[in-house]
Structures are given as C-alpha cells and as structure tokens.
Amino acid sequence: LLAILPLAMVHTLGNLFTNMSLGKVAVSFTHTIKAMEPFFSVVLSAMFLGEMPTPWVVTSLLPIAGGVALASMTEASFNWAGFWSAMASNLSNQSRNVLSKKFMVKKEESLDNITLFSVITVMSFFLLAPVTLFTEGIRVTPAYLQSAGLNVKQVYIRSLIAAICFHAYQQVSYMILQRVSPVTHSVGNCVKRVVVIVTSVLFFRTPVSPINSIGTGVALAGVFLYSQVKRIKPKKA
C-alpha cells in the first residue's frame, strides 16, 4: 500500500486538475490540451525509466505542441487557469502511468492492471474525501442546493451517472490496455478524444473558429503520428 500511495496521489491530482480545467474552459479545449499527453509521457519516461526517445518520436511531438498552441491562441473560452489545470492533469496522469509501469516491473508477483487501478481508486477516495468535505461539504447538502435554486434530485442523479460513467471509462481503459498493445491503446485514445471534442462542440454549441479547428486537427494528427512512430520503433532496434 505504501508503494501504491504515490500512484494514488498523482491519480487524484490528475482527476482534480481535469475537473478544474473543465470548470474554467470549454470541454473541447480541455481535451485539445490533453492531447499533449504523449509529450509528457516521453519526457517522464526518459527521466524515470531511462527510455530515450528516437528522433522520429521527437519529431512527432512537434505538430502536437504546435496544434495545441494554435488552438489556444484562437480559443474563445481561453484563460490561464483552465490551460494550466489541463497541463497539470497531463503531468499528473502521465506520472501515474510511468510510476505504474515502474511499480509493475519492480515486483516479481505484481498486481495486474485491473487490481492495481482498483486499489489506486479506493486510496484516492480516502485521500480526497476529507478535502472535499472540508471545502465543499455544505454545498452538496439538499438544503444548500435547494437554496441555490437547483433541482436537488437532478443534481444527485446526474452526479451519480457521471461518476458511474467516468469510473467505467477508466476501468474499461485499463482492461483494454491489458489485452492490446500500448500503441493500439493510444490510437484508440486518439479516436476517443476526437469523439469527445466533436460531441462536446455539438452538445454545448461551443463557438469554434476555422483556425481553432485546424489547430485541434493538427494536434490530434500529431497524436496519431506519435502512435505510429512508436509502433515502428521496435523494428529499428
């Protein structure tokens, strides 16, 4: 449990920063910034696992960074709090992935992905629960929600559905990772991000300029290119 505690801490921070970003900027913009996850993965893997990137991998990161920068410049909902929260979530989530890999490599009889994720999630709950009760405790009581003019039943039901969907998404993600290669998983993640961005733009009617769309497209194309470069890496070794 002590060995898993750092994983639980960065997992908690990753989810916390993601939700902070979603509260500050458009959903589509948050996920555009989160397309920079491969950049953080490469840097952290080099620092902690000694996996030095090939020139091709480094080259594939350029369109990701450029696309995010272009989308940021033209984003109507842009603010620094939302931007840095999303960047911090990238750092936290990729730290969790790298530390998870390091943990699983070190242990002879290591936990499988599903069990490890389950333990991380339970520990994250105990880490964040006191903070939540201290900072937001009174705001989730029926009396407070009603005084704010909100439909109490609707808030509780939507929160429950969101929690179930979010946990199921991450659980299934780990299950898929156990059954396919990391490259296939990253391609699936790229497709997922496209679906999330397009759906959120349509659902929330987010204003998107042509240049913003190009920036998002370039960033996502960079993520796909990164996954393909990672696939050919073993052949060159």
CSV table of N, CA and C in Angstrom, one decimal, residues 52-216:
chain,number,residue,atom,x,y,z
A,52,MET,N,15.0,6.7,-23.8
A,52,MET,CA,15.3,7.8,-24.6
A,52,MET,C,14.5,7.8,-25.9
A,53,PRO,N,13.8,8.9,-26.2
A,53,PRO,CA,13.0,8.9,-27.5
A,53,PRO,C,13.9,8.9,-28.7
A,54,THR,N,13.4,8.3,-29.8
A,54,THR,CA,14.1,8.4,-31.1
A,54,THR,C,13.8,9.8,-31.7
A,55,PRO,N,14.6,10.2,-32.7
A,55,PRO,CA,14.4,11.4,-33.4
A,55,PRO,C,13.0,11.5,-34.0
A,56,TRP,N,12.5,10.3,-34.5
A,56,TRP,CA,11.2,10.3,-35.1
A,56,TRP,C,10.1,10.6,-34.0
A,57,VAL,N,10.3,10.1,-32.8
A,57,VAL,CA,9.3,10.3,-31.8
A,57,VAL,C,9.3,11.8,-31.4
A,58,VAL,N,10.5,12.4,-31.3
A,58,VAL,CA,10.6,13.8,-31.0
A,58,VAL,C,9.9,14.7,-32.1
A,59,THR,N,10.1,14.3,-33.4
A,59,THR,CA,9.5,15.0,-34.5
A,59,THR,C,8.0,14.9,-34.4
A,60,SER,N,7.5,13.8,-34.0
A,60,SER,CA,6.0,13.6,-34.0
A,60,SER,C,5.4,14.5,-32.9
A,61,LEU,N,6.2,14.9,-31.9
A,61,LEU,CA,5.6,15.7,-30.9
A,61,LEU,C,5.5,17.2,-31.3
A,62,LEU,N,6.2,17.6,-32.4
A,62,LEU,CA,6.1,19.0,-32.8
A,62,LEU,C,4.7,19.4,-33.3
A,63,PRO,N,4.0,18.6,-34.1
A,63,PRO,CA,2.7,19.0,-34.5
A,63,PRO,C,1.7,19.0,-33.3
A,64,ILE,N,1.9,18.2,-32.3
A,64,ILE,CA,1.0,18.2,-31.2
A,64,ILE,C,1.2,19.5,-30.4
A,65,ALA,N,2.4,19.9,-30.1
A,65,ALA,CA,2.6,21.2,-29.4
A,65,ALA,C,2.2,22.3,-30.3
A,66,GLY,N,2.5,22.3,-31.6
A,66,GLY,CA,2.1,23.4,-32.5
A,66,GLY,C,0.5,23.5,-32.6
A,67,GLY,N,-0.1,22.4,-32.7
A,67,GLY,CA,-1.6,22.4,-32.8
A,67,GLY,C,-2.3,22.9,-31.6
A,68,VAL,N,-1.8,22.5,-30.4
A,68,VAL,CA,-2.3,23.0,-29.1
A,68,VAL,C,-2.1,24.5,-29.0
A,69,ALA,N,-0.9,24.9,-29.4
A,69,ALA,CA,-0.6,26.4,-29.3
A,69,ALA,C,-1.5,27.2,-30.2
A,70,LEU,N,-1.8,26.7,-31.4
A,70,LEU,CA,-2.6,27.3,-32.4
A,70,LEU,C,-4.1,27.4,-31.9
A,71,ALA,N,-4.5,26.2,-31.3
A,71,ALA,CA,-5.9,26.2,-30.8
A,71,ALA,C,-6.1,27.1,-29.6
A,72,SER,N,-5.0,27.2,-28.8
A,72,SER,CA,-5.1,28.1,-27.6
A,72,SER,C,-5.2,29.5,-28.0
A,73,MET,N,-4.5,29.9,-29.0
A,73,MET,CA,-4.5,31.3,-29.5
A,73,MET,C,-5.8,31.8,-30.0
A,74,THR,N,-6.6,30.8,-30.5
A,74,THR,CA,-7.9,31.2,-31.1
A,74,THR,C,-9.1,30.7,-30.3
A,75,GLU,N,-8.8,30.2,-29.1
A,75,GLU,CA,-9.9,29.6,-28.3
A,75,GLU,C,-10.7,30.7,-27.6
A,76,ALA,N,-12.0,30.8,-27.8
A,76,ALA,CA,-12.9,31.8,-27.3
A,76,ALA,C,-12.9,31.8,-25.7
A,77,SER,N,-12.9,30.5,-25.2
A,77,SER,CA,-13.0,30.4,-23.7
A,77,SER,C,-11.7,30.4,-23.0
A,78,PHE,N,-10.6,30.7,-23.7
A,78,PHE,CA,-9.3,30.6,-23.1
A,78,PHE,C,-9.1,31.4,-21.9
A,79,ASN,N,-8.5,30.8,-20.8
A,79,ASN,CA,-8.0,31.5,-19.7
A,79,ASN,C,-6.9,30.7,-19.1
A,80,TRP,N,-5.9,31.3,-18.4
A,80,TRP,CA,-4.7,30.6,-18.0
A,80,TRP,C,-5.0,29.6,-16.9
A,81,ALA,N,-6.0,29.8,-16.1
A,81,ALA,CA,-6.4,28.8,-15.0
A,81,ALA,C,-6.8,27.5,-15.7
A,82,GLY,N,-7.6,27.6,-16.7
A,82,GLY,CA,-8.1,26.4,-17.4
A,82,GLY,C,-7.0,25.7,-18.1
A,83,PHE,N,-6.1,26.5,-18.8
A,83,PHE,CA,-5.0,26.0,-19.5
A,83,PHE,C,-4.0,25.2,-18.6
A,84,TRP,N,-3.6,25.9,-17.5
A,84,TRP,CA,-2.6,25.3,-16.7
A,84,TRP,C,-3.1,24.1,-15.9
A,85,SER,N,-4.4,24.1,-15.6
A,85,SER,CA,-5.1,23.0,-14.9
A,85,SER,C,-5.0,21.7,-15.8
A,86,ALA,N,-5.3,21.9,-17.1
A,86,ALA,CA,-5.3,20.8,-18.1
A,86,ALA,C,-3.8,20.3,-18.3
A,87,MET,N,-2.9,21.2,-18.3
A,87,MET,CA,-1.5,20.9,-18.4
A,87,MET,C,-1.0,20.1,-17.2
A,88,ALA,N,-1.5,20.5,-16.0
A,88,ALA,CA,-1.1,19.8,-14.8
A,88,ALA,C,-1.8,18.4,-14.7
A,89,SER,N,-2.9,18.3,-15.3
A,89,SER,CA,-3.6,17.0,-15.4
A,89,SER,C,-2.8,16.0,-16.3
A,90,ASN,N,-2.2,16.6,-17.4
A,90,ASN,CA,-1.4,15.8,-18.2
A,90,ASN,C,-0.2,15.3,-17.5
A,91,LEU,N,0.5,16.2,-16.7
A,91,LEU,CA,1.7,15.8,-16.0
A,91,LEU,C,1.3,14.8,-14.9
A,92,SER,N,0.2,15.0,-14.2
A,92,SER,CA,-0.2,14.0,-13.2
A,92,SER,C,-0.6,12.7,-13.7
A,93,ASN,N,-1.4,12.6,-14.8
A,93,ASN,CA,-1.8,11.4,-15.4
A,93,ASN,C,-0.7,10.6,-16.0
A,94,GLN,N,0.3,11.3,-16.6
A,94,GLN,CA,1.4,10.5,-17.2
A,94,GLN,C,2.4,10.1,-16.1
A,95,SER,N,2.5,10.9,-15.0
A,95,SER,CA,3.3,10.4,-13.9
A,95,SER,C,2.7,9.1,-13.3
A,96,ARG,N,1.4,9.1,-13.2
A,96,ARG,CA,0.7,7.9,-12.8
A,96,ARG,C,1.1,6.7,-13.6
A,97,ASN,N,1.0,6.9,-15.0
A,97,ASN,CA,1.3,5.8,-15.9
A,97,ASN,C,2.7,5.3,-15.8
A,98,VAL,N,3.6,6.3,-15.8
A,98,VAL,CA,5.1,5.9,-15.7
A,98,VAL,C,5.4,5.2,-14.4
A,99,LEU,N,4.8,5.7,-13.3
A,99,LEU,CA,5.1,5.1,-12.0
A,99,LEU,C,4.4,3.8,-11.9
A,100,SER,N,3.3,3.6,-12.5
A,100,SER,CA,2.6,2.3,-12.5
A,100,SER,C,3.5,1.3,-13.2
A,101,LYS,N,4.0,1.7,-14.4
A,101,LYS,CA,4.9,0.8,-15.1
A,101,LYS,C,6.1,0.4,-14.3
A,102,LYS,N,6.7,1.4,-13.6
A,102,LYS,CA,7.9,1.2,-12.8
A,102,LYS,C,7.5,0.2,-11.6
A,103,PHE,N,6.3,0.4,-11.0
A,103,PHE,CA,5.9,-0.4,-9.9
A,103,PHE,C,5.7,-1.9,-10.4
A,104,MET,N,5.1,-2.1,-11.5
A,104,MET,CA,4.8,-3.4,-12.0
A,104,MET,C,6.0,-4.1,-12.5
A,105,VAL,N,7.0,-3.4,-13.0
A,105,VAL,CA,8.3,-4.0,-13.4
A,105,VAL,C,9.1,-4.5,-12.2
A,106,LYS,N,9.1,-3.7,-11.1
A,106,LYS,CA,9.9,-4.0,-9.9
A,106,LYS,C,9.4,-5.2,-9.2
A,107,LYS,N,8.1,-5.4,-9.2
A,107,LYS,CA,7.6,-6.5,-8.4
A,107,LYS,C,7.5,-7.8,-9.2
A,108,GLU,N,8.0,-8.9,-8.5
A,108,GLU,CA,8.0,-10.2,-9.2
A,108,GLU,C,6.6,-10.7,-9.4
A,109,GLU,N,5.8,-10.6,-8.3
A,109,GLU,CA,4.4,-11.0,-8.4
A,109,GLU,C,3.6,-9.7,-8.3
A,110,SER,N,3.7,-8.9,-9.3
A,110,SER,CA,3.0,-7.6,-9.3
A,110,SER,C,1.5,-7.8,-9.5
A,111,LEU,N,0.8,-6.7,-9.1
A,111,LEU,CA,-0.7,-6.7,-9.3
A,111,LEU,C,-1.0,-6.6,-10.8
A,112,ASP,N,-2.1,-7.2,-11.3
A,112,ASP,CA,-2.5,-6.9,-12.7
A,112,ASP,C,-3.1,-5.5,-12.8
A,113,ASN,N,-3.3,-5.1,-14.0
A,113,ASN,CA,-3.7,-3.7,-14.2
A,113,ASN,C,-5.0,-3.4,-13.5
A,114,ILE,N,-6.0,-4.3,-13.6
A,114,ILE,CA,-7.3,-4.0,-13.0
A,114,ILE,C,-7.3,-3.9,-11.5
A,115,THR,N,-6.5,-4.8,-10.9
A,115,THR,CA,-6.4,-4.8,-9.4
A,115,THR,C,-5.7,-3.5,-9.0
A,116,LEU,N,-4.6,-3.2,-9.7
A,116,LEU,CA,-3.8,-2.0,-9.3
A,116,LEU,C,-4.7,-0.8,-9.5
A,117,PHE,N,-5.4,-0.7,-10.5
A,117,PHE,CA,-6.3,0.5,-10.7
A,117,PHE,C,-7.4,0.6,-9.6
A,118,SER,N,-7.9,-0.6,-9.3
A,118,SER,CA,-9.0,-0.6,-8.2
A,118,SER,C,-8.4,-0.1,-6.9
A,119,VAL,N,-7.2,-0.6,-6.5
A,119,VAL,CA,-6.6,-0.1,-5.3
A,119,VAL,C,-6.3,1.4,-5.3
A,120,ILE,N,-5.8,1.8,-6.5
A,120,ILE,CA,-5.5,3.3,-6.6
A,120,ILE,C,-6.7,4.1,-6.4
A,121,THR,N,-7.8,3.6,-7.0
A,121,THR,CA,-9.1,4.4,-6.9
A,121,THR,C,-9.6,4.5,-5.5
A,122,VAL,N,-9.6,3.3,-4.8
A,122,VAL,CA,-10.0,3.3,-3.4
A,122,VAL,C,-9.2,4.3,-2.5
A,123,MET,N,-7.8,4.2,-2.7
A,123,MET,CA,-6.9,5.1,-2.0
A,123,MET,C,-7.2,6.5,-2.3
A,124,SER,N,-7.5,6.8,-3.6
A,124,SER,CA,-7.7,8.2,-4.0
A,124,SER,C,-9.0,8.7,-3.3
A,125,PHE,N,-10.0,7.9,-3.1
A,125,PHE,CA,-11.2,8.3,-2.4
A,125,PHE,C,-10.9,8.8,-1.0
A,126,PHE,N,-10.1,8.0,-0.3
A,126,PHE,CA,-9.8,8.3,1.1
A,126,PHE,C,-8.9,9.5,1.1
A,127,LEU,N,-8.1,9.8,0.1
A,127,LEU,CA,-7.2,11.0,0.1
A,127,LEU,C,-8.0,12.2,-0.1
A,128,LEU,N,-9.0,12.2,-1.0
A,128,LEU,CA,-9.7,13.4,-1.4
A,128,LEU,C,-11.0,13.6,-0.6
A,129,ALA,N,-11.5,12.6,0.0
A,129,ALA,CA,-12.8,12.7,0.8
A,129,ALA,C,-12.7,13.8,1.9
A,130,PRO,N,-11.6,13.8,2.7
A,130,PRO,CA,-11.6,14.9,3.8
A,130,PRO,C,-11.5,16.3,3.2
A,131,VAL,N,-10.7,16.4,2.1
A,131,VAL,CA,-10.6,17.7,1.4
A,131,VAL,C,-11.9,18.2,0.9
A,132,THR,N,-12.6,17.3,0.3
A,132,THR,CA,-13.9,17.6,-0.3
A,132,THR,C,-14.9,18.0,0.8
A,133,LEU,N,-15.0,17.2,1.8
A,133,LEU,CA,-15.9,17.6,2.9
A,133,LEU,C,-15.6,18.9,3.6
A,134,PHE,N,-14.3,19.2,3.7
A,134,PHE,CA,-13.8,20.5,4.3
A,134,PHE,C,-14.1,21.7,3.4
A,135,THR,N,-13.9,21.5,2.1
A,135,THR,CA,-14.1,22.7,1.2
A,135,THR,C,-15.4,22.8,0.5
A,136,GLU,N,-16.1,21.6,0.3
A,136,GLU,CA,-17.3,21.6,-0.5
A,136,GLU,C,-18.5,21.0,0.3
A,137,GLY,N,-18.2,20.5,1.5
A,137,GLY,CA,-19.2,19.7,2.2
A,137,GLY,C,-20.6,20.2,2.3
A,138,ILE,N,-20.7,21.5,2.7
A,138,ILE,CA,-22.0,22.1,2.9
A,138,ILE,C,-22.7,22.3,1.5
A,139,ARG,N,-21.9,22.4,0.5
A,139,ARG,CA,-22.5,22.8,-0.8
A,139,ARG,C,-23.2,21.6,-1.5
A,140,VAL,N,-23.0,20.4,-1.0
A,140,VAL,CA,-23.7,19.3,-1.6
A,140,VAL,C,-24.9,18.8,-0.8
A,141,THR,N,-25.2,19.5,0.3
A,141,THR,CA,-26.4,19.2,1.1
A,141,THR,C,-27.6,19.6,0.4
A,142,PRO,N,-28.7,18.9,0.6
A,142,PRO,CA,-30.0,19.2,-0.1
A,142,PRO,C,-30.5,20.6,0.2
A,143,ALA,N,-30.3,21.1,1.4
A,143,ALA,CA,-30.8,22.4,1.8
A,143,ALA,C,-30.0,23.5,1.0
A,144,TYR,N,-28.7,23.3,0.9
A,144,TYR,CA,-27.9,24.3,0.2
A,144,TYR,C,-28.2,24.4,-1.3
A,145,LEU,N,-28.3,23.2,-1.9
A,145,LEU,CA,-28.6,23.1,-3.3
A,145,LEU,C,-30.0,23.7,-3.6
A,146,GLN,N,-30.9,23.4,-2.7
A,146,GLN,CA,-32.3,24.0,-2.9
A,146,GLN,C,-32.3,25.5,-2.8
A,147,SER,N,-31.5,26.0,-1.8
A,147,SER,CA,-31.4,27.5,-1.6
A,147,SER,C,-30.8,28.2,-2.8
A,148,ALA,N,-29.9,27.4,-3.6
A,148,ALA,CA,-29.3,28.0,-4.7
A,148,ALA,C,-30.1,27.9,-6.0
A,149,GLY,N,-31.4,27.4,-5.8
A,149,GLY,CA,-32.3,27.3,-6.9
A,149,GLY,C,-32.1,26.1,-7.8
A,150,LEU,N,-31.4,25.1,-7.3
A,150,LEU,CA,-31.1,23.9,-8.2
A,150,LEU,C,-32.1,22.8,-7.9
A,151,ASN,N,-32.3,21.9,-8.8
A,151,ASN,CA,-33.1,20.7,-8.7
A,151,ASN,C,-32.3,19.7,-8.0
A,152,VAL,N,-32.6,19.4,-6.7
A,152,VAL,CA,-31.7,18.5,-5.9
A,152,VAL,C,-31.7,17.1,-6.5
A,153,LYS,N,-32.8,16.6,-6.8
A,153,LYS,CA,-32.9,15.2,-7.4
A,153,LYS,C,-32.1,15.1,-8.7
A,154,GLN,N,-32.2,16.1,-9.5
A,154,GLN,CA,-31.5,16.1,-10.8
A,154,GLN,C,-30.0,16.2,-10.6
A,155,VAL,N,-29.5,17.0,-9.7
A,155,VAL,CA,-28.1,17.2,-9.4
A,155,VAL,C,-27.5,15.8,-8.9
A,156,TYR,N,-28.2,15.2,-8.0
A,156,TYR,CA,-27.8,13.9,-7.4
A,156,TYR,C,-27.7,12.8,-8.5
A,157,ILE,N,-28.8,12.7,-9.3
A,157,ILE,CA,-28.9,11.7,-10.3
A,157,ILE,C,-27.8,11.9,-11.3
A,158,ARG,N,-27.6,13.1,-11.8
A,158,ARG,CA,-26.6,13.4,-12.8
A,158,ARG,C,-25.2,13.2,-12.3
A,159,SER,N,-25.0,13.5,-11.0
A,159,SER,CA,-23.7,13.3,-10.4
A,159,SER,C,-23.4,11.8,-10.3
A,160,LEU,N,-24.4,11.0,-10.0
A,160,LEU,CA,-24.2,9.5,-9.9
A,160,LEU,C,-23.9,8.9,-11.2
A,161,ILE,N,-24.7,9.3,-12.2
A,161,ILE,CA,-24.5,8.8,-13.6
A,161,ILE,C,-23.1,9.2,-14.1
A,162,ALA,N,-22.7,10.5,-13.8
A,162,ALA,CA,-21.4,10.9,-14.3
A,162,ALA,C,-20.3,10.1,-13.6
A,163,ALA,N,-20.5,9.8,-12.3
A,163,ALA,CA,-19.5,9.0,-11.5
A,163,ALA,C,-19.3,7.6,-12.1
A,164,ILE,N,-20.5,7.0,-12.3
A,164,ILE,CA,-20.5,5.6,-12.9
A,164,ILE,C,-19.9,5.6,-14.2
A,165,CYS,N,-20.2,6.5,-15.1
A,165,CYS,CA,-19.7,6.5,-16.5
A,165,CYS,C,-18.2,6.8,-16.4
A,166,PHE,N,-17.7,7.7,-15.6
A,166,PHE,CA,-16.3,8.1,-15.5
A,166,PHE,C,-15.5,6.9,-15.0
A,167,HIS,N,-16.0,6.2,-14.0
A,167,HIS,CA,-15.2,5.1,-13.4
A,167,HIS,C,-15.2,3.9,-14.5
A,168,ALA,N,-16.4,3.7,-15.1
A,168,ALA,CA,-16.5,2.6,-16.1
A,168,ALA,C,-15.5,2.9,-17.3
A,169,TYR,N,-15.4,4.2,-17.7
A,169,TYR,CA,-14.5,4.5,-18.8
A,169,TYR,C,-13.0,4.2,-18.4
A,170,GLN,N,-12.6,4.6,-17.2
A,170,GLN,CA,-11.2,4.3,-16.8
A,170,GLN,C,-11.0,2.8,-16.5
A,171,GLN,N,-12.0,2.1,-16.0
A,171,GLN,CA,-11.9,0.7,-15.8
A,171,GLN,C,-11.7,-0.1,-17.1
A,172,VAL,N,-12.6,0.3,-18.1
A,172,VAL,CA,-12.5,-0.3,-19.4
A,172,VAL,C,-11.2,0.0,-20.1
A,173,SER,N,-10.7,1.2,-19.9
A,173,SER,CA,-9.5,1.6,-20.5
A,173,SER,C,-8.3,0.7,-20.0
A,174,TYR,N,-8.3,0.4,-18.7
A,174,TYR,CA,-7.3,-0.4,-18.1
A,174,TYR,C,-7.4,-1.9,-18.7
A,175,MET,N,-8.7,-2.3,-18.8
A,175,MET,CA,-9.0,-3.7,-19.3
A,175,MET,C,-8.5,-3.8,-20.7
A,176,ILE,N,-8.7,-2.8,-21.5
A,176,ILE,CA,-8.3,-2.8,-22.9
A,176,ILE,C,-6.7,-2.8,-23.0
A,177,LEU,N,-6.1,-2.0,-22.1
A,177,LEU,CA,-4.6,-1.9,-22.1
A,177,LEU,C,-4.0,-3.3,-21.8
A,178,GLN,N,-4.7,-4.1,-21.0
A,178,GLN,CA,-4.2,-5.4,-20.7
A,178,GLN,C,-4.3,-6.4,-21.8
A,179,ARG,N,-5.2,-6.1,-22.8
A,179,ARG,CA,-5.5,-7.0,-23.9
A,179,ARG,C,-4.8,-6.6,-25.2
A,180,VAL,N,-4.5,-5.3,-25.4
A,180,VAL,CA,-3.9,-4.9,-26.6
A,180,VAL,C,-2.5,-4.2,-26.3
A,181,SER,N,-1.8,-3.9,-27.4
A,181,SER,CA,-0.5,-3.2,-27.2
A,181,SER,C,-0.7,-1.7,-26.9
A,182,PRO,N,0.3,-1.1,-26.2
A,182,PRO,CA,0.1,0.3,-25.8
A,182,PRO,C,-0.1,1.2,-27.0
A,183,VAL,N,0.4,0.8,-28.2
A,183,VAL,CA,0.2,1.6,-29.4
A,183,VAL,C,-1.2,1.6,-29.9
A,184,THR,N,-1.8,0.4,-29.9
A,184,THR,CA,-3.2,0.2,-30.2
A,184,THR,C,-4.1,1.0,-29.2
A,185,HIS,N,-3.7,1.0,-28.0
A,185,HIS,CA,-4.4,1.7,-26.9
A,185,HIS,C,-4.4,3.2,-27.2
A,186,SER,N,-3.2,3.7,-27.6
A,186,SER,CA,-3.0,5.1,-27.8
A,186,SER,C,-3.8,5.6,-29.0
A,187,VAL,N,-3.9,4.7,-30.0
A,187,VAL,CA,-4.7,5.1,-31.2
A,187,VAL,C,-6.2,5.2,-30.8
A,188,GLY,N,-6.6,4.2,-30.0
A,188,GLY,CA,-8.0,4.3,-29.5
A,188,GLY,C,-8.2,5.6,-28.7
A,189,ASN,N,-7.2,6.0,-27.9
A,189,ASN,CA,-7.4,7.2,-27.1
A,189,ASN,C,-7.5,8.4,-28.0
A,190,CYS,N,-6.7,8.4,-29.1
A,190,CYS,CA,-6.8,9.5,-30.1
A,190,CYS,C,-8.2,9.6,-30.7
A,191,VAL,N,-8.7,8.4,-31.1
A,191,VAL,CA,-10.1,8.4,-31.6
A,191,VAL,C,-11.1,8.9,-30.6
A,192,LYS,N,-10.9,8.4,-29.3
A,192,LYS,CA,-11.8,8.8,-28.3
A,192,LYS,C,-11.8,10.4,-28.1
A,193,ARG,N,-10.6,11.0,-28.2
A,193,ARG,CA,-10.5,12.4,-28.0
A,193,ARG,C,-11.3,13.2,-29.1
A,194,VAL,N,-11.2,12.6,-30.3
A,194,VAL,CA,-11.9,13.2,-31.5
A,194,VAL,C,-13.4,13.2,-31.2
A,195,VAL,N,-13.9,12.0,-30.8
A,195,VAL,CA,-15.3,11.9,-30.5
A,195,VAL,C,-15.7,12.8,-29.4
A,196,VAL,N,-14.9,13.0,-28.3
A,196,VAL,CA,-15.3,13.8,-27.2
A,196,VAL,C,-15.3,15.3,-27.6
A,197,ILE,N,-14.3,15.7,-28.4
A,197,ILE,CA,-14.3,17.1,-28.9
A,197,ILE,C,-15.4,17.5,-29.8
A,198,VAL,N,-15.7,16.6,-30.8
A,198,VAL,CA,-16.8,16.9,-31.7
A,198,VAL,C,-18.1,16.8,-31.0
A,199,THR,N,-18.3,15.8,-30.1
A,199,THR,CA,-19.6,15.7,-29.4
A,199,THR,C,-19.8,16.9,-28.5
A,200,SER,N,-18.8,17.4,-27.8
A,200,SER,CA,-19.0,18.5,-26.9
A,200,SER,C,-19.2,19.8,-27.6
A,201,VAL,N,-18.6,20.0,-28.8
A,201,VAL,CA,-18.8,21.2,-29.6
A,201,VAL,C,-20.3,21.2,-30.0
A,202,LEU,N,-20.8,20.1,-30.5
A,202,LEU,CA,-22.2,20.0,-30.9
A,202,LEU,C,-23.2,20.1,-29.8
A,203,PHE,N,-22.9,19.5,-28.6
A,203,PHE,CA,-23.8,19.5,-27.5
A,203,PHE,C,-23.9,20.8,-26.8
A,204,PHE,N,-22.7,21.4,-26.6
A,204,PHE,CA,-22.7,22.7,-25.9
A,204,PHE,C,-22.7,23.9,-26.8
A,205,ARG,N,-22.7,23.6,-28.1
A,205,ARG,CA,-22.7,24.7,-29.1
A,205,ARG,C,-21.5,25.6,-28.9
A,206,THR,N,-20.4,25.0,-28.7
A,206,THR,CA,-19.1,25.8,-28.5
A,206,THR,C,-18.7,26.5,-29.8
A,207,PRO,N,-18.5,27.9,-29.7
A,207,PRO,CA,-18.0,28.6,-30.9
A,207,PRO,C,-16.6,28.1,-31.3
A,208,VAL,N,-16.4,27.7,-32.5
A,208,VAL,CA,-15.1,27.2,-32.9
A,208,VAL,C,-14.8,27.9,-34.2
A,209,SER,N,-13.6,28.6,-34.3
A,209,SER,CA,-13.2,29.3,-35.5
A,209,SER,C,-12.5,28.3,-36.4
A,210,PRO,N,-12.3,28.6,-37.7
A,210,PRO,CA,-11.6,27.7,-38.6
A,210,PRO,C,-10.2,27.4,-38.1
A,211,ILE,N,-9.5,28.5,-37.7
A,211,ILE,CA,-8.1,28.3,-37.2
A,211,ILE,C,-8.0,27.4,-36.0
A,212,ASN,N,-9.0,27.6,-35.1
A,212,ASN,CA,-9.1,26.7,-33.9
A,212,ASN,C,-9.3,25.3,-34.3
A,213,SER,N,-10.1,25.0,-35.3
A,213,SER,CA,-10.4,23.7,-35.8
A,213,SER,C,-9.1,23.1,-36.4
A,214,ILE,N,-8.4,23.9,-37.1
A,214,ILE,CA,-7.1,23.4,-37.8
A,214,ILE,C,-6.1,23.1,-36.7
A,215,GLY,N,-6.0,23.9,-35.6
A,215,GLY,CA,-5.1,23.7,-34.5
A,215,GLY,C,-5.4,22.4,-33.8
A,216,THR,N,-6.7,22.2,-33.6
A,216,THR,CA,-7.1,20.9,-32.9
A,216,THR,C,-6.8,19.7,-33.8
